[in-house]
Short mmCIF file of C-alpha atoms in Angstrom, two decimals:
data_model
loop_
_atom_site.label_atom_id
_atom_site.label_comp_id
_atom_site.label_asym_id
_atom_site.label_seq_id
_atom_site.Cartn_x
_atom_site.Cartn_y
_atom_site.Cartn_z
CA MET A 42 -8.13 51.97 12.08
CA THR A 43 -10.43 54.11 9.91
CA VAL A 44 -11.98 52.03 7.15
CA PRO A 45 -12.01 53.74 3.72
CA ASN A 46 -14.80 53.53 1.14
CA GLY A 47 -12.19 52.43 -1.34
CA SER A 48 -8.46 52.16 -1.93
CA ALA A 49 -6.18 51.61 -4.89
CA HIS A 50 -2.72 52.23 -6.29
CA ALA A 51 -2.16 54.79 -9.04
CA LYS A 52 0.83 54.85 -11.38
CA VAL A 53 2.35 58.32 -10.93
CA ASN A 54 5.91 59.48 -11.62
CA GLY A 55 7.31 55.97 -11.40
CA LEU A 56 5.48 55.19 -8.15
CA GLU A 57 2.66 52.79 -7.38
CA MET A 58 1.02 55.39 -5.14
CA TYR A 59 -1.51 54.11 -2.62
CA TYR A 60 -4.55 56.25 -1.87
CA GLU A 61 -7.78 55.91 0.05
CA THR A 62 -11.14 57.52 -0.52
CA HIS A 63 -13.61 58.30 2.25
CA GLY A 64 -17.08 59.82 2.25
CA THR A 65 -19.18 61.20 -0.57
CA ALA A 66 -20.25 64.68 -1.59
CA PRO A 67 -22.68 66.34 -4.01
CA ASP A 68 -21.38 66.94 -7.52
CA GLY A 69 -19.37 70.14 -7.76
CA THR A 70 -18.07 69.98 -4.19
CA ARG A 71 -14.28 70.15 -3.97
CA PRO A 72 -12.72 67.04 -2.47
CA LEU A 73 -10.44 67.33 0.53
CA VAL A 74 -6.95 65.86 0.14
CA LEU A 75 -5.18 64.78 3.34
CA LEU A 76 -1.36 64.68 3.33
CA HIS A 77 0.17 62.79 6.25
CA GLY A 78 3.34 63.46 8.23
CA GLY A 79 6.84 62.11 7.62
CA GLY A 80 7.32 58.51 8.74
CA LEU A 81 3.57 58.13 9.25
CA THR A 82 0.58 56.68 7.43
CA VAL A 83 -2.88 58.01 6.67
CA ASP A 84 -4.29 56.22 9.70
CA LEU A 85 -1.54 57.27 12.15
CA THR A 86 -1.98 60.91 11.16
CA PHE A 87 -5.70 61.34 10.54
CA SER A 88 -7.64 58.57 12.30
CA ALA A 89 -8.99 60.97 14.94
CA LEU A 90 -10.29 63.38 12.28
CA LEU A 91 -11.31 61.28 9.29
CA PRO A 92 -14.84 60.20 10.29
CA ALA A 93 -15.94 63.78 10.84
CA LEU A 94 -14.06 65.22 7.85
CA ALA A 95 -15.61 62.62 5.53
CA ALA A 96 -19.13 62.96 6.93
CA ASP A 97 -20.30 65.33 4.19
CA ARG A 98 -17.56 65.42 1.57
CA ARG A 99 -15.24 63.24 -0.46
CA VAL A 100 -11.80 62.80 1.10
CA VAL A 101 -8.75 61.51 -0.79
CA ALA A 102 -5.81 60.41 1.36
CA PRO A 103 -2.63 59.21 -0.40
CA GLU A 104 0.46 57.72 1.18
CA LEU A 105 3.55 59.54 -0.04
CA GLN A 106 6.68 58.05 -1.58
CA GLY A 107 8.06 55.27 0.63
CA HIS A 108 5.33 55.69 3.24
CA GLY A 109 2.81 53.05 4.23
CA ARG A 110 1.67 51.01 1.26
CA THR A 111 3.51 53.15 -1.33
CA ALA A 112 6.81 51.43 -2.08
CA ASP A 113 9.93 53.58 -2.18
CA THR A 114 12.07 53.93 -5.28
CA GLY A 115 15.69 54.90 -5.82
CA ARG A 116 14.55 58.49 -6.34
CA ALA A 117 15.56 61.04 -3.70
CA LEU A 118 12.74 62.00 -1.36
CA THR A 119 12.17 65.74 -1.76
CA VAL A 120 9.31 68.14 -1.09
CA PRO A 121 9.04 69.19 -4.77
CA GLY A 122 9.00 65.51 -5.77
CA LEU A 123 6.25 64.67 -3.28
CA ALA A 124 4.19 67.64 -4.47
CA SER A 125 4.60 66.56 -8.09
CA ASP A 126 3.34 63.09 -7.13
CA VAL A 127 0.21 64.49 -5.49
CA VAL A 128 -0.57 66.73 -8.48
CA ALA A 129 -0.11 63.72 -10.77
CA LEU A 130 -2.51 61.73 -8.57
CA LEU A 131 -5.10 64.52 -8.84
CA ASP A 132 -4.69 64.38 -12.62
CA GLU A 133 -5.12 60.61 -12.56
CA LEU A 134 -8.33 60.95 -10.53
CA GLY A 135 -9.70 63.77 -12.67
CA ILE A 136 -9.63 66.29 -9.81
CA GLY A 137 -9.02 69.79 -11.12
CA GLN A 138 -9.08 71.57 -7.77
CA ALA A 139 -9.09 70.34 -4.17
CA ASP A 140 -8.84 71.63 -0.64
CA LEU A 141 -5.66 70.49 1.12
CA LEU A 142 -4.89 69.60 4.72
CA GLY A 143 -1.25 68.72 5.27
CA PHE A 144 0.61 67.87 8.46
CA SER A 145 4.38 68.33 8.89
CA LEU A 146 6.03 66.80 5.77
CA GLY A 147 2.54 66.68 4.28
CA GLY A 148 2.15 70.37 5.10
CA LEU A 149 5.39 71.17 3.26
CA THR A 150 4.03 69.18 0.31
CA ALA A 151 0.73 71.08 0.42
CA LEU A 152 2.54 74.43 0.56
CA GLU A 153 4.65 73.51 -2.47
CA ILE A 154 1.49 72.62 -4.41
CA ALA A 155 -0.13 75.93 -3.43
CA VAL A 156 2.95 77.92 -4.50
CA ARG A 157 3.66 76.10 -7.80
CA HIS A 158 0.12 75.12 -8.80
CA PRO A 159 -2.20 77.72 -7.25
CA GLU A 160 -5.04 76.83 -9.62
CA ARG A 161 -5.23 73.34 -8.07
CA VAL A 162 -5.88 74.55 -4.50
CA GLY A 163 -9.19 75.82 -3.17
CA ARG A 164 -8.51 76.17 0.56
CA LEU A 165 -5.25 75.33 2.33
CA ALA A 166 -4.75 74.11 5.91
CA LEU A 167 -1.11 73.74 7.00
CA ALA A 168 -0.43 71.97 10.30
CA ALA A 169 3.04 72.19 11.88
CA THR A 170 4.45 73.70 8.69
CA MET A 171 7.33 76.17 8.25
CA TYR A 172 8.55 77.96 5.15
CA THR A 173 12.24 78.08 6.11
CA GLN A 174 14.31 75.76 8.30
CA GLU A 175 15.02 78.75 10.56
CA GLY A 176 11.41 78.45 11.68
CA VAL A 177 12.17 75.23 13.56
CA HIS A 178 13.34 75.09 17.18
CA ASP A 179 17.08 74.49 17.61
CA ASP A 180 16.56 71.21 19.47
CA VAL A 181 14.65 69.91 16.43
CA ARG A 182 17.00 71.26 13.73
CA VAL A 183 19.92 69.56 15.51
CA PRO A 184 17.99 66.74 17.16
CA ASP A 185 18.27 66.56 20.95
CA TYR A 186 16.51 63.31 21.73
CA GLY A 187 15.98 64.40 25.30
CA SER A 188 13.75 67.20 24.06
CA PRO A 189 10.02 66.79 24.80
CA ARG A 190 9.31 68.31 21.38
CA LEU A 191 10.65 65.26 19.55
CA PRO A 192 8.83 61.94 19.03
CA SER A 193 9.03 59.59 22.02
CA GLN A 194 10.10 55.96 21.95
CA ASP A 195 6.40 55.04 21.93
CA ASP A 196 5.89 57.29 18.89
CA PHE A 197 8.75 55.58 17.04
CA ARG A 198 7.34 52.18 18.01
CA ARG A 199 3.95 53.09 16.53
CA MET A 200 5.65 54.22 13.32
CA ALA A 201 7.65 50.99 13.12
CA ASP A 202 4.60 48.84 13.82
CA ALA A 203 2.52 50.61 11.17
CA TYR A 204 5.34 50.31 8.63
CA ALA A 205 5.85 46.62 9.38
CA ALA A 206 2.11 45.97 9.00
CA VAL A 207 1.65 47.47 5.52
CA ALA A 208 4.93 48.44 3.82
CA PRO A 209 5.94 46.44 0.73
CA ARG A 210 9.48 46.12 2.17
CA PRO A 211 9.15 46.29 5.96
CA GLU A 212 12.82 45.46 6.53
CA HIS A 213 13.76 48.89 5.13
CA PHE A 214 12.30 50.90 8.04
CA GLN A 215 15.56 52.38 9.35
CA ASP A 216 16.76 53.32 5.86
CA PHE A 217 13.34 54.83 5.20
CA LEU A 218 13.47 56.93 8.39
CA ALA A 219 16.91 58.25 7.41
CA LYS A 220 15.54 59.28 4.01
CA VAL A 221 12.54 61.02 5.61
CA SER A 222 14.80 62.85 8.07
CA ALA A 223 17.02 64.09 5.25
CA ALA A 224 13.97 65.40 3.37
CA ALA A 225 12.56 67.11 6.47
CA HIS A 226 15.87 68.89 7.21
CA ALA A 227 16.72 69.89 3.63
CA PRO A 228 16.63 73.58 2.61
CA LEU A 229 13.13 74.67 1.65
CA PRO A 230 12.39 76.23 -1.74
CA TRP A 231 10.26 79.25 -0.78
CA THR A 232 10.71 82.94 -0.11
CA ALA A 233 8.63 85.45 1.78
CA ASP A 234 7.37 86.68 -1.60
CA ASP A 235 6.07 83.17 -2.38
CA LEU A 236 3.94 83.35 0.75
CA ARG A 237 2.78 86.88 -0.07
CA GLY A 238 1.65 85.55 -3.45
CA LEU A 239 -0.57 82.78 -2.07
CA ARG A 240 -4.21 83.26 -2.98
CA ALA A 241 -5.85 80.24 -1.38
CA PRO A 242 -7.56 81.00 1.94
CA THR A 243 -5.10 79.56 4.47
CA LEU A 244 -5.37 78.19 8.00
CA LEU A 245 -2.16 77.63 9.98
CA LEU A 246 -2.33 75.12 12.83
CA LEU A 247 0.36 74.62 15.45
CA GLY A 248 0.93 73.11 18.87
CA ASP A 249 2.43 75.42 21.48
CA ASN A 250 5.24 72.87 22.04
CA ASP A 251 5.62 71.91 18.38
CA PHE A 252 8.63 71.58 16.08
CA VAL A 253 7.85 74.99 14.55
CA ARG A 254 8.30 78.16 16.58
CA VAL A 255 5.09 80.05 17.32
CA GLU A 256 6.86 83.27 16.27
CA HIS A 257 7.57 81.74 12.86
CA ALA A 258 3.94 80.69 12.41
CA ALA A 259 2.91 84.26 13.31
CA GLU A 260 5.32 85.55 10.64
CA MET A 261 3.70 83.22 8.10
CA GLN A 262 0.29 84.54 9.10
CA ARG A 263 1.47 88.09 8.43
CA LEU A 264 2.95 87.16 5.05
CA ILE A 265 0.04 85.09 3.66
CA PRO A 266 -2.90 87.30 2.69
CA ASP A 267 -5.76 86.98 5.19
CA ALA A 268 -4.31 83.83 6.77
CA ARG A 269 -5.66 82.52 10.07
CA LEU A 270 -3.48 81.05 12.85
CA ALA A 271 -4.56 78.70 15.64
CA VAL A 272 -2.10 77.63 18.35
CA LEU A 273 -3.33 74.64 20.36
CA PRO A 274 -2.39 74.68 24.05
CA ALA A 275 -0.42 71.91 25.77
CA THR A 276 0.22 70.26 22.39
CA THR A 277 3.37 68.69 20.99
CA HIS A 278 4.08 67.92 17.34
CA MET A 279 3.03 64.29 17.58
CA ALA A 280 -0.12 65.15 19.54
CA LEU A 281 -1.33 67.91 17.23
CA MET A 282 -3.47 65.87 14.83
CA GLN A 283 -4.98 63.88 17.71
CA ARG A 284 -6.56 66.96 19.32
CA SER A 285 -9.85 66.34 17.55
CA SER A 286 -12.01 68.25 20.05
CA LEU A 287 -10.10 71.44 19.19
CA LEU A 288 -9.28 70.76 15.54
CA LEU A 289 -12.64 69.65 14.21
CA PRO A 290 -14.51 72.89 14.98
CA LEU A 291 -11.65 74.90 13.41
CA LEU A 292 -11.46 72.71 10.32
CA GLY A 293 -15.22 72.41 9.99
CA GLU A 294 -15.66 76.18 9.91
CA PHE A 295 -12.66 76.72 7.63
CA PHE A 296 -13.61 74.13 5.02
CA ALA A 297 -17.38 74.73 5.16
#
Protein backbone atom coordinates (compact mmCIF):
# COMPACT_ATOMS: atom_id res chain seq x y z
CA MET A 1 0.00 0.00 0.00
CA THR A 2 1.21 3.51 -0.88
CA VAL A 3 1.15 5.75 2.19
CA PRO A 4 -0.26 9.25 1.54
CA ASN A 5 1.01 12.49 3.08
CA GLY A 6 -2.52 13.14 4.21
CA SER A 7 -6.11 12.03 3.77
CA ALA A 8 -9.53 13.41 4.60
CA HIS A 9 -13.19 13.40 3.62
CA ALA A 10 -14.74 16.40 1.86
CA LYS A 11 -18.46 17.18 1.78
CA VAL A 12 -19.32 17.39 -1.93
CA ASN A 13 -22.70 16.93 -3.63
CA GLY A 14 -24.12 14.95 -0.72
CA LEU A 15 -21.07 12.68 -0.48
CA GLU A 16 -18.41 12.33 2.18
CA MET A 17 -15.72 12.02 -0.49
CA TYR A 18 -12.43 10.47 0.58
CA TYR A 19 -9.23 11.82 -0.94
CA GLU A 20 -5.52 11.39 -0.43
CA THR A 21 -2.68 13.80 -1.01
CA HIS A 22 0.85 12.74 -1.95
CA GLY A 23 4.03 14.68 -2.58
CA THR A 24 4.71 18.39 -2.62
CA ALA A 25 5.46 20.90 -5.34
CA PRO A 26 6.64 24.51 -5.66
CA ASP A 27 3.92 27.16 -5.55
CA GLY A 28 2.29 27.67 -8.92
CA THR A 29 2.76 24.06 -10.06
CA ARG A 30 -0.49 22.40 -11.14
CA PRO A 31 -1.42 19.41 -9.01
CA LEU A 32 -2.04 16.05 -10.62
CA VAL A 33 -5.43 14.45 -9.93
CA LEU A 34 -5.62 10.65 -10.21
CA LEU A 35 -9.01 9.08 -10.98
CA HIS A 36 -9.17 5.33 -10.37
CA GLY A 37 -11.02 2.60 -12.26
CA GLY A 38 -14.50 1.23 -11.63
CA GLY A 39 -14.70 -1.17 -8.68
CA LEU A 40 -11.17 -0.22 -7.61
CA THR A 41 -9.48 2.03 -5.08
CA VAL A 42 -6.66 4.54 -5.33
CA ASP A 43 -4.16 1.93 -4.18
CA LEU A 44 -5.39 -0.89 -6.46
CA THR A 45 -5.17 1.40 -9.48
CA PHE A 46 -2.13 3.58 -8.87
CA SER A 47 0.18 1.92 -6.33
CA ALA A 48 2.78 1.07 -9.00
CA LEU A 49 2.90 4.68 -10.22
CA LEU A 50 2.27 6.89 -7.20
CA PRO A 51 5.76 7.11 -5.67
CA ALA A 52 7.28 8.34 -8.92
CA LEU A 53 4.35 10.60 -9.85
CA ALA A 54 4.46 12.29 -6.44
CA ALA A 55 8.24 12.65 -6.35
CA ASP A 56 8.21 16.27 -7.54
CA ARG A 57 4.59 17.40 -7.51
CA ARG A 58 1.43 17.41 -5.44
CA VAL A 59 -0.94 14.54 -6.24
CA VAL A 60 -4.60 14.45 -5.20
CA ALA A 61 -6.30 11.05 -5.44
CA PRO A 62 -10.02 10.83 -4.55
CA GLU A 63 -12.15 7.72 -4.29
CA LEU A 64 -15.30 8.14 -6.35
CA GLN A 65 -18.90 7.64 -5.24
CA GLY A 66 -19.33 4.24 -3.58
CA HIS A 67 -15.68 3.30 -4.07
CA GLY A 68 -13.20 2.56 -1.31
CA ARG A 69 -13.71 4.83 1.67
CA THR A 70 -16.36 7.01 -0.02
CA ALA A 71 -19.76 5.70 1.04
CA ASP A 72 -22.40 5.27 -1.65
CA THR A 73 -25.69 7.14 -1.60
CA GLY A 74 -29.07 6.47 -3.17
CA ARG A 75 -28.01 8.62 -6.12
CA ALA A 76 -27.50 6.87 -9.47
CA LEU A 77 -23.85 6.37 -10.37
CA THR A 78 -23.23 8.25 -13.62
CA VAL A 79 -20.20 9.68 -15.39
CA PRO A 80 -21.57 13.27 -15.30
CA GLY A 81 -22.28 12.84 -11.58
CA LEU A 82 -18.77 11.56 -10.87
CA ALA A 83 -17.26 14.44 -12.84
CA SER A 84 -19.37 16.96 -10.92
CA ASP A 85 -18.09 15.45 -7.66
CA VAL A 86 -14.46 15.81 -8.71
CA VAL A 87 -14.96 19.44 -9.80
CA ALA A 88 -16.65 20.14 -6.46
CA LEU A 89 -13.68 18.56 -4.67
CA LEU A 90 -11.28 20.81 -6.61
CA ASP A 91 -13.39 23.79 -5.53
CA GLU A 92 -13.28 22.60 -1.93
CA LEU A 93 -9.48 22.31 -2.08
CA GLY A 94 -9.03 25.66 -3.81
CA ILE A 95 -7.58 24.09 -6.97
CA GLY A 96 -8.44 26.18 -10.01
CA GLN A 97 -6.72 23.99 -12.59
CA ALA A 98 -5.16 20.52 -12.43
CA ASP A 99 -3.65 17.89 -14.67
CA LEU A 100 -5.75 14.72 -14.81
CA LEU A 101 -4.85 11.05 -15.16
CA GLY A 102 -7.90 8.80 -15.31
CA PHE A 103 -8.14 5.06 -15.83
CA SER A 104 -11.25 3.33 -17.22
CA LEU A 105 -14.26 4.75 -15.31
CA GLY A 106 -11.87 7.39 -13.99
CA GLY A 107 -10.85 8.14 -17.58
CA LEU A 108 -14.50 8.66 -18.55
CA THR A 109 -14.81 11.00 -15.56
CA ALA A 110 -11.69 12.92 -16.62
CA LEU A 111 -12.96 13.23 -20.20
CA GLU A 112 -16.30 14.61 -18.97
CA ILE A 113 -14.45 17.23 -16.89
CA ALA A 114 -12.31 18.21 -19.89
CA VAL A 115 -15.37 18.56 -22.15
CA ARG A 116 -17.65 20.42 -19.70
CA HIS A 117 -15.05 22.36 -17.70
CA PRO A 118 -12.08 22.90 -20.04
CA GLU A 119 -10.72 25.74 -17.91
CA ARG A 120 -10.12 23.30 -15.03
CA VAL A 121 -7.81 20.97 -17.00
CA GLY A 122 -4.18 21.63 -17.81
CA ARG A 123 -3.04 18.32 -19.32
CA LEU A 124 -5.18 15.22 -19.77
CA ALA A 125 -4.09 11.57 -19.73
CA LEU A 126 -6.83 9.04 -20.51
CA ALA A 127 -6.06 5.35 -19.93
CA ALA A 128 -8.40 2.69 -21.36
CA THR A 129 -10.98 5.34 -22.20
CA MET A 130 -13.54 5.40 -25.04
CA TYR A 131 -15.90 8.15 -26.13
CA THR A 132 -18.72 5.88 -27.34
CA GLN A 133 -19.73 2.38 -26.25
CA GLU A 134 -19.09 1.23 -29.83
CA GLY A 135 -15.40 1.65 -29.04
CA VAL A 136 -15.47 -1.37 -26.73
CA HIS A 137 -14.86 -4.96 -27.87
CA ASP A 138 -18.01 -7.05 -28.27
CA ASP A 139 -16.96 -9.56 -25.60
CA VAL A 140 -16.77 -6.66 -23.12
CA ARG A 141 -19.98 -4.87 -24.16
CA VAL A 142 -21.88 -8.15 -23.73
CA PRO A 143 -19.63 -9.75 -21.12
CA ASP A 144 -18.17 -13.12 -22.06
CA TYR A 145 -16.50 -14.20 -18.84
CA GLY A 146 -14.31 -16.62 -20.73
CA SER A 147 -12.68 -13.69 -22.50
CA PRO A 148 -9.08 -12.95 -21.47
CA ARG A 149 -9.90 -9.24 -21.79
CA LEU A 150 -12.16 -9.30 -18.73
CA PRO A 151 -11.05 -9.28 -15.07
CA SER A 152 -10.04 -12.70 -13.76
CA GLN A 153 -11.30 -14.34 -10.59
CA ASP A 154 -8.11 -13.15 -8.89
CA ASP A 155 -8.88 -9.59 -10.02
CA PHE A 156 -12.39 -9.78 -8.56
CA ARG A 157 -10.96 -11.22 -5.34
CA ARG A 158 -8.57 -8.27 -5.01
CA MET A 159 -11.46 -5.86 -5.57
CA ALA A 160 -13.58 -7.63 -2.95
CA ASP A 161 -10.72 -7.74 -0.44
CA ALA A 162 -9.96 -4.03 -0.89
CA TYR A 163 -13.64 -3.13 -0.54
CA ALA A 164 -14.03 -5.27 2.58
CA ALA A 165 -10.95 -3.65 4.14
CA VAL A 166 -12.02 0.00 3.80
CA ALA A 167 -15.62 0.44 2.63
CA PRO A 168 -18.09 1.94 5.12
CA ARG A 169 -20.60 -0.82 4.22
CA PRO A 170 -18.55 -3.83 3.09
CA GLU A 171 -21.61 -6.10 2.87
CA HIS A 172 -22.81 -4.10 -0.16
CA PHE A 173 -20.03 -5.26 -2.51
CA GLN A 174 -22.20 -7.18 -4.99
CA ASP A 175 -24.78 -4.38 -5.17
CA PHE A 176 -21.94 -1.91 -5.63
CA LEU A 177 -20.43 -3.93 -8.50
CA ALA A 178 -23.81 -4.04 -10.24
CA LYS A 179 -24.08 -0.25 -9.95
CA VAL A 180 -20.56 0.23 -11.33
CA SER A 181 -21.28 -2.13 -14.24
CA ALA A 182 -24.44 -0.21 -15.12
CA ALA A 183 -22.50 3.06 -15.13
CA ALA A 184 -19.70 1.62 -17.26
CA HIS A 185 -22.15 0.27 -19.89
CA ALA A 186 -24.47 3.29 -20.02
CA PRO A 187 -24.56 5.49 -23.16
CA LEU A 188 -21.82 8.09 -23.12
CA PRO A 189 -22.59 11.81 -23.47
CA TRP A 190 -20.03 12.91 -26.07
CA THR A 191 -19.83 13.45 -29.81
CA ALA A 192 -16.93 13.58 -32.21
CA ASP A 193 -17.26 17.37 -32.13
CA ASP A 194 -16.75 17.33 -28.34
CA LEU A 195 -13.41 15.62 -28.90
CA ARG A 196 -12.48 18.01 -31.70
CA GLY A 197 -13.13 20.86 -29.27
CA LEU A 198 -10.75 19.63 -26.56
CA ARG A 199 -7.91 22.04 -25.94
CA ALA A 200 -5.96 20.30 -23.19
CA PRO A 201 -2.87 18.46 -24.43
CA THR A 202 -4.00 14.83 -24.34
CA LEU A 203 -2.25 11.48 -23.98
CA LEU A 204 -4.23 8.30 -24.73
CA LEU A 205 -2.97 5.09 -23.13
CA LEU A 206 -4.19 1.61 -24.01
CA GLY A 207 -3.25 -2.03 -23.68
CA ASP A 208 -3.20 -4.05 -26.90
CA ASN A 209 -5.63 -6.55 -25.30
CA ASP A 210 -7.72 -3.94 -23.48
CA PHE A 211 -11.47 -3.34 -23.22
CA VAL A 212 -11.21 -0.55 -25.80
CA ARG A 213 -10.43 -1.34 -29.43
CA VAL A 214 -7.09 0.00 -30.67
CA GLU A 215 -8.89 1.30 -33.78
CA HIS A 216 -11.20 3.36 -31.57
CA ALA A 217 -8.28 4.84 -29.65
CA ALA A 218 -6.67 5.74 -32.99
CA GLU A 219 -9.92 7.47 -34.00
CA MET A 220 -9.84 9.46 -30.76
CA GLN A 221 -6.26 10.47 -31.49
CA ARG A 222 -7.33 11.79 -34.90
CA LEU A 223 -10.26 13.72 -33.43
CA ILE A 224 -8.49 15.35 -30.45
CA PRO A 225 -6.15 18.13 -31.58
CA ASP A 226 -2.50 17.07 -31.32
CA ALA A 227 -3.32 14.05 -29.14
CA ARG A 228 -0.71 11.36 -28.53
CA LEU A 229 -1.48 7.61 -28.42
CA ALA A 230 0.57 4.87 -26.75
CA VAL A 231 -0.45 1.21 -27.06
CA LEU A 232 1.32 -1.03 -24.55
CA PRO A 233 2.19 -4.52 -25.82
CA ALA A 234 1.01 -7.73 -24.15
CA THR A 235 -1.23 -5.71 -21.83
CA THR A 236 -4.79 -6.36 -20.68
CA HIS A 237 -7.15 -3.84 -19.12
CA MET A 238 -6.40 -4.88 -15.55
CA ALA A 239 -2.64 -4.95 -16.19
CA LEU A 240 -2.41 -1.55 -17.85
CA MET A 241 -1.78 0.64 -14.80
CA GLN A 242 0.72 -1.88 -13.39
CA ARG A 243 3.10 -1.52 -16.36
CA SER A 244 5.16 1.09 -14.54
CA SER A 245 8.37 0.53 -16.53
CA LEU A 246 6.54 1.59 -19.70
CA LEU A 247 4.08 4.10 -18.25
CA LEU A 248 6.36 6.20 -16.08
CA PRO A 249 8.62 7.44 -18.90
CA LEU A 250 5.53 8.30 -20.99
CA LEU A 251 3.77 10.07 -18.12
CA GLY A 252 6.92 11.78 -16.90
CA GLU A 253 7.57 13.34 -20.30
CA PHE A 254 3.92 14.23 -20.85
CA PHE A 255 3.35 15.92 -17.49
CA ALA A 256 6.80 17.54 -17.25
